[in-house]
Amino acid sequence: AQSVTQLGSHVSVSEGALVLLRCNYSSSVPPYLFWYVQYPNQGLQLLLKYTSAATLVKGINGFEAEFKKSETSFHLTKPSAHMSDAAEYFCAVHKYTGRRALTFGSGTRLQVQP
Amino acid sequence: DVKVTQSSRYLVKRTGEKVFLECVQDMDHENMFWYRQDPGLGLRLIYFSYDVKMKEKGDIPEGYSVSREKKERFSLILESASTNQTSMYLCASRPNPGLAGGESSYEQYFGPGTRLTVT
């Protein structure tokens, strides 16, 4: 069964510092990959998605992620953190064969210190 | 823009009560999903529906049932609420892939969530 692992349940960075949130997937076939963000008391909002068109994917709010097949990773980065980036981030995978729903990682809560 | 709405943002129910959580989407999506979200566990799939009156169990269906009588509406039912069902419940929808299998085929659109407390 495919799964998603997010390393680090909490990440804290200073404002202006690099943000790196890690995601690894297990799948023998490159899947569709997603990063979602959840602000307090809200639903999930799509940040970006990988669908095999390009390995470096740019999303909203200055975030990007790189698909690395050899490492089965899809880490999320942002060059300079902003206070408004404080939220919970979820990596998710959908394999094009198999069940219809996304499989989510356990989430990473990002704190941004002033 | 796709809009997914959930009937309540906050709900407090007593143990043993029957609870209905309603979800409505306005984009004619075939697929609808119910997840529960708990700290440290991420989102776990309870049930999903791929067509009217069609449903499949997810990873944690025990204690829940669902109903999809109309395409736009997907209901989650807690037959007899228990305290371990206190959680955030998220509804989502997405269309079937297009014939060309376009890029947005598997993106799910989420509602704002219902925070349910069972006392």
PDB file of C-alpha atoms in Angstrom:
ATOM      1  CA  ALA A   1       0.000   0.000   0.000  1.00  0.00           C
ATOM      2  CA  GLN A   2       1.218   3.447  -0.781  1.00  0.00           C
ATOM      3  CA  SER A   3       2.007   5.732   2.105  1.00  0.00           C
ATOM      4  CA  VAL A   4       3.291   9.183   2.796  1.00  0.00           C
ATOM      5  CA  THR A   5       5.805  10.119   5.480  1.00  0.00           C
ATOM      6  CA  GLN A   6       6.320  13.650   6.676  1.00  0.00           C
ATOM      7  CA  LEU A   7       9.456  14.046   8.760  1.00  0.00           C
ATOM      8  CA  GLY A   8       8.983  16.408  11.666  1.00  0.00           C
ATOM      9  CA  SER A   9       5.594  17.109  13.159  1.00  0.00           C
ATOM     10  CA  HIS A  10       6.728  20.632  14.120  1.00  0.00           C
ATOM     11  CA  VAL A  11       9.166  22.910  12.329  1.00  0.00           C
ATOM     12  CA  SER A  12      10.158  26.329  13.616  1.00  0.00           C
ATOM     13  CA  VAL A  13      11.971  28.926  11.522  1.00  0.00           C
ATOM     14  CA  SER A  14      12.771  32.611  11.862  1.00  0.00           C
ATOM     15  CA  GLU A  15      11.061  35.135   9.653  1.00  0.00           C
ATOM     16  CA  GLY A  16      13.117  35.461   6.453  1.00  0.00           C
ATOM     17  CA  ALA A  17      14.720  32.025   6.813  1.00  0.00           C
ATOM     18  CA  LEU A  18      14.450  29.096   4.428  1.00  0.00           C
ATOM     19  CA  VAL A  19      11.464  26.816   4.905  1.00  0.00           C
ATOM     20  CA  LEU A  20      11.979  23.107   4.208  1.00  0.00           C
ATOM     21  CA  LEU A  21       9.211  20.601   4.890  1.00  0.00           C
ATOM     22  CA  ARG A  22       9.976  16.999   4.064  1.00  0.00           C
ATOM     23  CA  CYS A  23       7.759  14.434   2.383  1.00  0.00           C
ATOM     24  CA  ASN A  24       8.612  10.926   1.218  1.00  0.00           C
ATOM     25  CA  TYR A  25       6.245   8.543  -0.516  1.00  0.00           C
ATOM     26  CA  SER A  26       6.297   4.839  -1.112  1.00  0.00           C
ATOM     27  CA  SER A  27       5.129   3.804  -4.520  1.00  0.00           C
ATOM     28  CA  SER A  28       6.589   1.688  -7.277  1.00  0.00           C
ATOM     29  CA  VAL A  29       5.000   3.955  -9.843  1.00  0.00           C
ATOM     30  CA  PRO A  30       5.428   7.745  -9.673  1.00  0.00           C
ATOM     31  CA  PRO A  31       2.131   9.006  -8.317  1.00  0.00           C
ATOM     32  CA  TYR A  32       0.376  12.332  -8.352  1.00  0.00           C
ATOM     33  CA  LEU A  33       1.676  14.342  -5.391  1.00  0.00           C
ATOM     34  CA  PHE A  34       0.153  17.291  -3.583  1.00  0.00           C
ATOM     35  CA  TRP A  35       0.927  19.758  -0.848  1.00  0.00           C
ATOM     36  CA  TYR A  36      -1.994  21.283   1.026  1.00  0.00           C
ATOM     37  CA  VAL A  37      -1.964  24.013   3.661  1.00  0.00           C
ATOM     38  CA  GLN A  38      -4.401  24.445   6.529  1.00  0.00           C
ATOM     39  CA  TYR A  39      -4.660  27.749   8.348  1.00  0.00           C
ATOM     40  CA  PRO A  40      -6.201  27.727  11.835  1.00  0.00           C
ATOM     41  CA  ASN A  41      -9.879  26.758  11.874  1.00  0.00           C
ATOM     42  CA  GLN A  42     -10.034  26.383   8.120  1.00  0.00           C
ATOM     43  CA  GLY A  43     -10.211  23.589   5.574  1.00  0.00           C
ATOM     44  CA  LEU A  44      -7.348  22.492   3.351  1.00  0.00           C
ATOM     45  CA  GLN A  45      -6.159  24.636   0.471  1.00  0.00           C
ATOM     46  CA  LEU A  46      -4.046  23.325  -2.393  1.00  0.00           C
ATOM     47  CA  LEU A  47      -0.510  24.775  -2.454  1.00  0.00           C
ATOM     48  CA  LEU A  48       0.848  22.868  -5.427  1.00  0.00           C
ATOM     49  CA  LYS A  49       0.695  19.553  -7.258  1.00  0.00           C
ATOM     50  CA  TYR A  50       2.997  17.268  -9.238  1.00  0.00           C
ATOM     51  CA  THR A  51       1.474  15.487 -12.204  1.00  0.00           C
ATOM     52  CA  SER A  52       4.618  14.438 -14.125  1.00  0.00           C
ATOM     53  CA  ALA A  53       4.711  17.519 -16.347  1.00  0.00           C
ATOM     54  CA  ALA A  54       7.758  19.009 -14.595  1.00  0.00           C
ATOM     55  CA  THR A  55       9.843  17.890 -11.626  1.00  0.00           C
ATOM     56  CA  LEU A  56      10.072  21.379 -10.105  1.00  0.00           C
ATOM     57  CA  VAL A  57       6.617  22.614  -9.273  1.00  0.00           C
ATOM     58  CA  LYS A  58       5.783  26.160  -8.285  1.00  0.00           C
ATOM     59  CA  GLY A  59       2.788  26.875  -6.129  1.00  0.00           C
ATOM     60  CA  ILE A  60       1.040  29.747  -4.456  1.00  0.00           C
ATOM     61  CA  ASN A  61       2.566  32.103  -1.877  1.00  0.00           C
ATOM     62  CA  GLY A  62       6.141  31.522  -3.104  1.00  0.00           C
ATOM     63  CA  PHE A  63       6.263  27.811  -2.290  1.00  0.00           C
ATOM     64  CA  GLU A  64       7.772  25.204  -4.573  1.00  0.00           C
ATOM     65  CA  ALA A  65       8.512  21.490  -4.429  1.00  0.00           C
ATOM     66  CA  GLU A  66      10.821  19.203  -6.344  1.00  0.00           C
ATOM     67  CA  PHE A  67       9.908  15.657  -7.295  1.00  0.00           C
ATOM     68  CA  LYS A  68      12.919  13.355  -6.958  1.00  0.00           C
ATOM     69  CA  LYS A  69      12.140   9.850  -8.135  1.00  0.00           C
ATOM     70  CA  SER A  70      15.479   8.411  -7.005  1.00  0.00           C
ATOM     71  CA  GLU A  71      14.805   9.598  -3.455  1.00  0.00           C
ATOM     72  CA  THR A  72      11.005   9.107  -3.576  1.00  0.00           C
ATOM     73  CA  SER A  73      10.727  12.592  -2.146  1.00  0.00           C
ATOM     74  CA  PHE A  74       8.630  15.681  -2.727  1.00  0.00           C
ATOM     75  CA  HIS A  75       9.964  18.254  -0.267  1.00  0.00           C
ATOM     76  CA  LEU A  76       8.331  21.662   0.043  1.00  0.00           C
ATOM     77  CA  THR A  77      10.502  24.789   0.177  1.00  0.00           C
ATOM     78  CA  LYS A  78      10.192  28.536   0.387  1.00  0.00           C
ATOM     79  CA  PRO A  79      13.273  30.780   0.276  1.00  0.00           C
ATOM     80  CA  SER A  80      12.097  33.289   2.861  1.00  0.00           C
ATOM     81  CA  ALA A  81       9.495  32.594   5.524  1.00  0.00           C
ATOM     82  CA  HIS A  82       6.800  35.094   6.345  1.00  0.00           C
ATOM     83  CA  MET A  83       4.749  35.267   9.518  1.00  0.00           C
ATOM     84  CA  SER A  84       1.641  34.484   7.472  1.00  0.00           C
ATOM     85  CA  ASP A  85       3.129  31.087   6.501  1.00  0.00           C
ATOM     86  CA  ALA A  86       2.449  29.747   9.993  1.00  0.00           C
ATOM     87  CA  ALA A  87       0.037  26.869   9.387  1.00  0.00           C
ATOM     88  CA  GLU A  88      -0.135  23.110   9.109  1.00  0.00           C
ATOM     89  CA  TYR A  89       1.090  21.529   5.897  1.00  0.00           C
ATOM     90  CA  PHE A  90       0.048  18.165   4.515  1.00  0.00           C
ATOM     91  CA  CYS A  91       1.659  16.087   1.809  1.00  0.00           C
ATOM     92  CA  ALA A  92      -0.688  13.765  -0.096  1.00  0.00           C
ATOM     93  CA  VAL A  93      -0.369  11.136  -2.803  1.00  0.00           C
ATOM     94  CA  HIS A  94      -2.703   9.716  -5.405  1.00  0.00           C
ATOM     95  CA  LYS A  95      -1.679   6.756  -7.465  1.00  0.00           C
ATOM     96  CA  TYR A  96      -3.377   6.714 -10.859  1.00  0.00           C
ATOM     97  CA  THR A  97      -4.456   3.127 -10.329  1.00  0.00           C
ATOM     98  CA  GLY A  98      -6.094   2.017  -7.142  1.00  0.00           C
ATOM     99  CA  ARG A  99      -8.466   3.803  -4.856  1.00  0.00           C
ATOM    100  CA  ARG A 100      -9.896   7.164  -5.674  1.00  0.00           C
ATOM    101  CA  ALA A 101      -8.970   9.101  -2.554  1.00  0.00           C
ATOM    102  CA  LEU A 102      -5.778  10.856  -1.567  1.00  0.00           C
ATOM    103  CA  THR A 103      -3.541   9.383   1.130  1.00  0.00           C
ATOM    104  CA  PHE A 104      -2.281  12.065   3.501  1.00  0.00           C
ATOM    105  CA  GLY A 105       0.793  12.359   5.639  1.00  0.00           C
ATOM    106  CA  SER A 106       0.473  13.158   9.327  1.00  0.00           C
ATOM    107  CA  GLY A 107       1.154  16.849   8.800  1.00  0.00           C
ATOM    108  CA  THR A 108       3.858  19.351   9.760  1.00  0.00           C
ATOM    109  CA  ARG A 109       3.041  22.411  11.807  1.00  0.00           C
ATOM    110  CA  LEU A 110       5.185  25.365  10.761  1.00  0.00           C
ATOM    111  CA  GLN A 111       5.921  28.085  13.280  1.00  0.00           C
ATOM    112  CA  VAL A 112       7.526  31.333  12.151  1.00  0.00           C
ATOM    113  CA  GLN A 113       9.361  33.305  14.815  1.00  0.00           C
ATOM    114  CA  PRO A 114       9.734  37.076  14.496  1.00  0.00           C
TER     115      PRO A 114
ATOM    116  CA  ASP B   1     -14.379  28.613  -8.087  1.00  0.00           C
ATOM    117  CA  VAL B   2     -15.327  25.284  -6.613  1.00  0.00           C
ATOM    118  CA  LYS B   3     -17.230  25.646  -3.423  1.00  0.00           C
ATOM    119  CA  VAL B   4     -17.670  22.938  -0.834  1.00  0.00           C
ATOM    120  CA  THR B   5     -19.807  23.842   2.140  1.00  0.00           C
ATOM    121  CA  GLN B   6     -20.444  22.009   5.371  1.00  0.00           C
ATOM    122  CA  SER B   7     -23.590  22.511   7.391  1.00  0.00           C
ATOM    123  CA  SER B   8     -21.930  23.432  10.687  1.00  0.00           C
ATOM    124  CA  ARG B   9     -18.534  24.773  11.732  1.00  0.00           C
ATOM    125  CA  TYR B  10     -18.955  23.679  15.342  1.00  0.00           C
ATOM    126  CA  LEU B  11     -21.218  21.014  16.789  1.00  0.00           C
ATOM    127  CA  VAL B  12     -21.645  19.683  20.320  1.00  0.00           C
ATOM    128  CA  LYS B  13     -23.550  16.442  20.813  1.00  0.00           C
ATOM    129  CA  ARG B  14     -24.151  14.004  23.655  1.00  0.00           C
ATOM    130  CA  THR B  15     -23.032  10.402  23.752  1.00  0.00           C
ATOM    131  CA  GLY B  16     -25.566   8.145  22.066  1.00  0.00           C
ATOM    132  CA  GLU B  17     -27.115  10.833  19.884  1.00  0.00           C
ATOM    133  CA  LYS B  18     -27.516  10.342  16.145  1.00  0.00           C
ATOM    134  CA  VAL B  19     -25.482  12.980  14.335  1.00  0.00           C
ATOM    135  CA  PHE B  20     -25.758  14.160  10.740  1.00  0.00           C
ATOM    136  CA  LEU B  21     -22.967  16.083   9.044  1.00  0.00           C
ATOM    137  CA  GLU B  22     -23.919  17.545   5.686  1.00  0.00           C
ATOM    138  CA  CYS B  23     -21.679  18.485   2.778  1.00  0.00           C
ATOM    139  CA  VAL B  24     -22.687  20.213  -0.439  1.00  0.00           C
ATOM    140  CA  GLN B  25     -20.573  20.958  -3.514  1.00  0.00           C
ATOM    141  CA  ASP B  26     -21.588  23.181  -6.393  1.00  0.00           C
ATOM    142  CA  MET B  27     -19.341  21.931  -9.209  1.00  0.00           C
ATOM    143  CA  ASP B  28     -21.123  18.769 -10.306  1.00  0.00           C
ATOM    144  CA  HIS B  29     -18.281  16.565  -9.052  1.00  0.00           C
ATOM    145  CA  GLU B  30     -18.804  12.823  -9.201  1.00  0.00           C
ATOM    146  CA  ASN B  31     -16.578  11.994  -6.223  1.00  0.00           C
ATOM    147  CA  MET B  32     -17.084  13.093  -2.637  1.00  0.00           C
ATOM    148  CA  PHE B  33     -15.140  12.184   0.495  1.00  0.00           C
ATOM    149  CA  TRP B  34     -15.360  12.335   4.272  1.00  0.00           C
ATOM    150  CA  TYR B  35     -12.188  12.521   6.344  1.00  0.00           C
ATOM    151  CA  ARG B  36     -11.538  12.972  10.019  1.00  0.00           C
ATOM    152  CA  GLN B  37      -8.542  14.924  11.199  1.00  0.00           C
ATOM    153  CA  ASP B  38      -6.816  14.279  14.511  1.00  0.00           C
ATOM    154  CA  PRO B  39      -3.549  15.753  15.817  1.00  0.00           C
ATOM    155  CA  GLY B  40      -0.549  13.703  14.743  1.00  0.00           C
ATOM    156  CA  LEU B  41      -2.630  11.426  12.542  1.00  0.00           C
ATOM    157  CA  GLY B  42      -3.264  13.669   9.568  1.00  0.00           C
ATOM    158  CA  LEU B  43      -6.431  13.061   7.577  1.00  0.00           C
ATOM    159  CA  ARG B  44      -7.962   9.609   7.572  1.00  0.00           C
ATOM    160  CA  LEU B  45     -10.578   8.578   5.046  1.00  0.00           C
ATOM    161  CA  ILE B  46     -13.895   7.458   6.493  1.00  0.00           C
ATOM    162  CA  TYR B  47     -16.007   6.911   3.367  1.00  0.00           C
ATOM    163  CA  PHE B  48     -16.167   8.091  -0.187  1.00  0.00           C
ATOM    164  CA  SER B  49     -18.777   8.115  -2.892  1.00  0.00           C
ATOM    165  CA  TYR B  50     -18.121   7.955  -6.628  1.00  0.00           C
ATOM    166  CA  ASP B  51     -21.691   8.397  -7.802  1.00  0.00           C
ATOM    167  CA  VAL B  52     -25.197   8.880  -6.490  1.00  0.00           C
ATOM    168  CA  LYS B  53     -26.101   6.033  -4.131  1.00  0.00           C
ATOM    169  CA  MET B  54     -22.616   4.533  -4.565  1.00  0.00           C
ATOM    170  CA  LYS B  55     -20.151   4.407  -1.698  1.00  0.00           C
ATOM    171  CA  GLU B  56     -17.013   2.676  -0.553  1.00  0.00           C
ATOM    172  CA  LYS B  57     -15.473   2.278   2.865  1.00  0.00           C
ATOM    173  CA  GLY B  58     -12.295   4.123   3.616  1.00  0.00           C
ATOM    174  CA  ASP B  59      -9.721   3.352   6.273  1.00  0.00           C
ATOM    175  CA  ILE B  60     -11.846   3.968   9.377  1.00  0.00           C
ATOM    176  CA  PRO B  61     -15.551   3.368   8.589  1.00  0.00           C
ATOM    177  CA  GLU B  62     -16.493   1.806  11.917  1.00  0.00           C
ATOM    178  CA  GLY B  63     -19.198   3.771  13.717  1.00  0.00           C
ATOM    179  CA  TYR B  64     -20.080   5.789  10.621  1.00  0.00           C
ATOM    180  CA  SER B  65     -22.421   5.526   7.672  1.00  0.00           C
ATOM    181  CA  VAL B  66     -23.012   7.775   4.669  1.00  0.00           C
ATOM    182  CA  SER B  67     -25.755   8.757   2.296  1.00  0.00           C
ATOM    183  CA  ARG B  68     -25.627  10.214  -1.204  1.00  0.00           C
ATOM    184  CA  GLU B  69     -29.104  10.656  -2.638  1.00  0.00           C
ATOM    185  CA  LYS B  70     -28.215  13.648  -4.814  1.00  0.00           C
ATOM    186  CA  LYS B  71     -25.009  14.315  -6.686  1.00  0.00           C
ATOM    187  CA  GLU B  72     -24.227  17.542  -4.874  1.00  0.00           C
ATOM    188  CA  ARG B  73     -24.827  16.308  -1.329  1.00  0.00           C
ATOM    189  CA  PHE B  74     -22.939  13.776   0.780  1.00  0.00           C
ATOM    190  CA  SER B  75     -23.953  13.131   4.361  1.00  0.00           C
ATOM    191  CA  LEU B  76     -21.972  11.522   7.148  1.00  0.00           C
ATOM    192  CA  ILE B  77     -23.991   9.838   9.874  1.00  0.00           C
ATOM    193  CA  LEU B  78     -22.870   8.873  13.330  1.00  0.00           C
ATOM    194  CA  GLU B  79     -25.514   6.360  14.372  1.00  0.00           C
ATOM    195  CA  SER B  80     -24.685   6.588  18.075  1.00  0.00           C
ATOM    196  CA  ALA B  81     -22.090   9.206  18.839  1.00  0.00           C
ATOM    197  CA  SER B  82     -19.250   8.315  21.187  1.00  0.00           C
ATOM    198  CA  THR B  83     -16.584  10.450  22.807  1.00  0.00           C
ATOM    199  CA  ASN B  84     -13.867   8.927  20.614  1.00  0.00           C
ATOM    200  CA  GLN B  85     -15.618  10.477  17.626  1.00  0.00           C
ATOM    201  CA  THR B  86     -14.754  13.948  18.868  1.00  0.00           C
ATOM    202  CA  SER B  87     -12.733  15.292  15.959  1.00  0.00           C
ATOM    203  CA  MET B  88     -12.540  17.667  13.003  1.00  0.00           C
ATOM    204  CA  TYR B  89     -14.497  16.326  10.033  1.00  0.00           C
ATOM    205  CA  LEU B  90     -13.568  17.451   6.540  1.00  0.00           C
ATOM    206  CA  CYS B  91     -15.541  16.936   3.372  1.00  0.00           C
ATOM    207  CA  ALA B  92     -13.956  17.047  -0.081  1.00  0.00           C
ATOM    208  CA  SER B  93     -14.955  16.583  -3.688  1.00  0.00           C
ATOM    209  CA  ARG B  94     -13.318  16.152  -7.060  1.00  0.00           C
ATOM    210  CA  PRO B  95     -14.381  15.424 -10.635  1.00  0.00           C
ATOM    211  CA  ASN B  96     -13.640  12.240 -12.558  1.00  0.00           C
ATOM    212  CA  PRO B  97     -10.533  12.492 -14.735  1.00  0.00           C
ATOM    213  CA  GLY B  98     -11.184  13.917 -18.157  1.00  0.00           C
ATOM    214  CA  LEU B  99     -10.683  11.815 -21.258  1.00  0.00           C
ATOM    215  CA  ALA B 100      -7.204  13.280 -21.595  1.00  0.00           C
ATOM    216  CA  GLY B 101      -6.470  12.727 -17.896  1.00  0.00           C
ATOM    217  CA  GLY B 102      -5.753  16.395 -17.327  1.00  0.00           C
ATOM    218  CA  GLU B 103      -3.522  17.747 -14.627  1.00  0.00           C
ATOM    219  CA  SER B 104      -6.284  18.687 -12.205  1.00  0.00           C
ATOM    220  CA  SER B 105      -7.852  15.245 -12.335  1.00  0.00           C
ATOM    221  CA  TYR B 106      -7.095  14.154  -8.778  1.00  0.00           C
ATOM    222  CA  GLU B 107      -7.044  17.421  -6.904  1.00  0.00           C
ATOM    223  CA  GLN B 108      -9.556  17.416  -4.084  1.00  0.00           C
ATOM    224  CA  TYR B 109     -11.447  20.506  -2.973  1.00  0.00           C
ATOM    225  CA  PHE B 110     -12.146  20.798   0.717  1.00  0.00           C
ATOM    226  CA  GLY B 111     -14.871  22.340   2.816  1.00  0.00           C
ATOM    227  CA  PRO B 112     -14.093  24.428   5.919  1.00  0.00           C
ATOM    228  CA  GLY B 113     -14.567  21.512   8.314  1.00  0.00           C
ATOM    229  CA  THR B 114     -16.904  20.711  11.180  1.00  0.00           C
ATOM    230  CA  ARG B 115     -15.424  20.484  14.639  1.00  0.00           C
ATOM    231  CA  LEU B 116     -17.552  17.934  16.485  1.00  0.00           C
ATOM    232  CA  THR B 117     -17.408  17.514  20.231  1.00  0.00           C
ATOM    233  CA  VAL B 118     -19.182  14.550  21.807  1.00  0.00           C
ATOM    234  CA  THR B 119     -19.685  14.854  25.554  1.00  0.00           C
TER     235      THR B 119
END
